[in-house]
């Protein structure tokens, strides 16, 4: 695995998820992904799928792998990393 470098967007996602926000990835029948970071106040923000893949590939987040919408959470490593941001 390559060295982990969290850019501003990665940090934003981790902070939001550690602050009770949640991340969902919606797929359509063709496999297209729309990643949305949801806030508890009902707001949502579209996130590039590559940013989500980076966090998964570095063991910071994981999902329930459901179709058509997977819910993501911080791994124990992701939780510890989020505390340092």
Coordinates of C-alpha atoms in Angstrom, one line a residue:
X1 CA 0.0 0.0 0.0
X2 CA 1.3 3.5 -0.9
X3 CA 1.9 6.1 1.8
X4 CA -1.3 7.7 3.0
X5 CA -1.7 11.4 2.3
X6 CA -5.0 12.8 3.3
X7 CA -5.9 15.8 1.3
X8 CA -8.4 18.5 2.4
X9 CA -11.4 16.5 1.0
X10 CA -10.4 13.2 2.8
X11 CA -10.0 15.1 6.0
X12 CA -13.4 16.8 5.6
X13 CA -15.1 13.4 5.0
X14 CA -13.4 11.9 8.1
X15 CA -14.3 14.9 10.3
X16 CA -17.9 14.8 9.1
X17 CA -18.2 11.1 9.7
X18 CA -16.7 11.4 13.2
X19 CA -19.2 14.2 13.9
X20 CA -22.3 12.1 13.4
X21 CA -22.6 12.7 9.6
X22 CA -22.9 9.6 7.4
X23 CA -21.7 8.6 4.0
X24 CA -23.8 6.6 1.5
X25 CA -22.9 5.4 -1.9
X26 CA -25.8 4.9 -4.3
X27 CA -25.5 2.8 -7.4
X28 CA -27.8 2.5 -10.3
X29 CA -28.4 -0.7 -12.3
X30 CA -25.5 0.2 -14.7
X31 CA -23.1 0.4 -11.7
X32 CA -22.7 4.2 -11.7
X33 CA -21.9 5.6 -8.2
X34 CA -23.2 8.7 -6.5
X35 CA -21.5 9.3 -3.2
X36 CA -23.3 11.6 -0.7
X37 CA -22.1 12.8 2.7
X38 CA -25.3 13.4 4.8
X39 CA -25.5 15.8 7.7
X40 CA -27.9 15.3 10.6
X41 CA -29.7 18.5 9.7
X42 CA -30.7 17.0 6.4
X43 CA -28.1 18.6 4.2
X44 CA -26.1 16.5 1.8
X45 CA -22.9 16.9 -0.2
X46 CA -21.9 15.0 -3.3
X47 CA -18.4 13.4 -2.9
X48 CA -16.2 12.2 -5.8
X49 CA -16.1 8.3 -5.8
X50 CA -12.3 8.4 -6.0
X51 CA -12.1 10.1 -2.5
X52 CA -14.3 7.3 -1.0
X53 CA -12.2 4.6 -2.7
X54 CA -9.0 6.2 -1.3
X55 CA -10.4 6.1 2.2
X56 CA -11.5 2.5 1.8
X57 CA -8.2 1.4 0.3
X58 CA -6.3 2.9 3.2
X59 CA -8.5 1.1 5.8
X60 CA -10.1 4.3 7.2
X61 CA -13.7 3.5 6.2
X62 CA -15.7 0.4 5.4
X63 CA -19.3 -0.3 4.3
X64 CA -22.1 -2.8 4.5
X65 CA -21.7 -3.4 0.7
X66 CA -25.4 -3.2 0.1
X67 CA -27.0 -2.5 -3.3
X68 CA -28.3 0.0 -4.4
X69 CA -27.1 2.1 -1.4
X70 CA -24.1 1.2 0.8
X71 CA -23.7 2.9 4.2
X72 CA -20.1 3.6 5.3
X73 CA -18.6 4.0 8.7
X74 CA -15.2 4.8 10.2
X75 CA -13.0 1.8 11.0
X76 CA -11.2 1.8 14.3
X77 CA -8.1 3.1 12.4
X78 CA -10.3 5.8 10.8
X79 CA -11.7 6.8 14.1
X80 CA -8.2 7.2 15.6
X81 CA -7.0 9.1 12.5
X82 CA -10.1 11.4 12.6
X83 CA -9.2 12.4 16.2
X84 CA -5.9 13.8 15.0
X85 CA -7.5 16.1 12.4

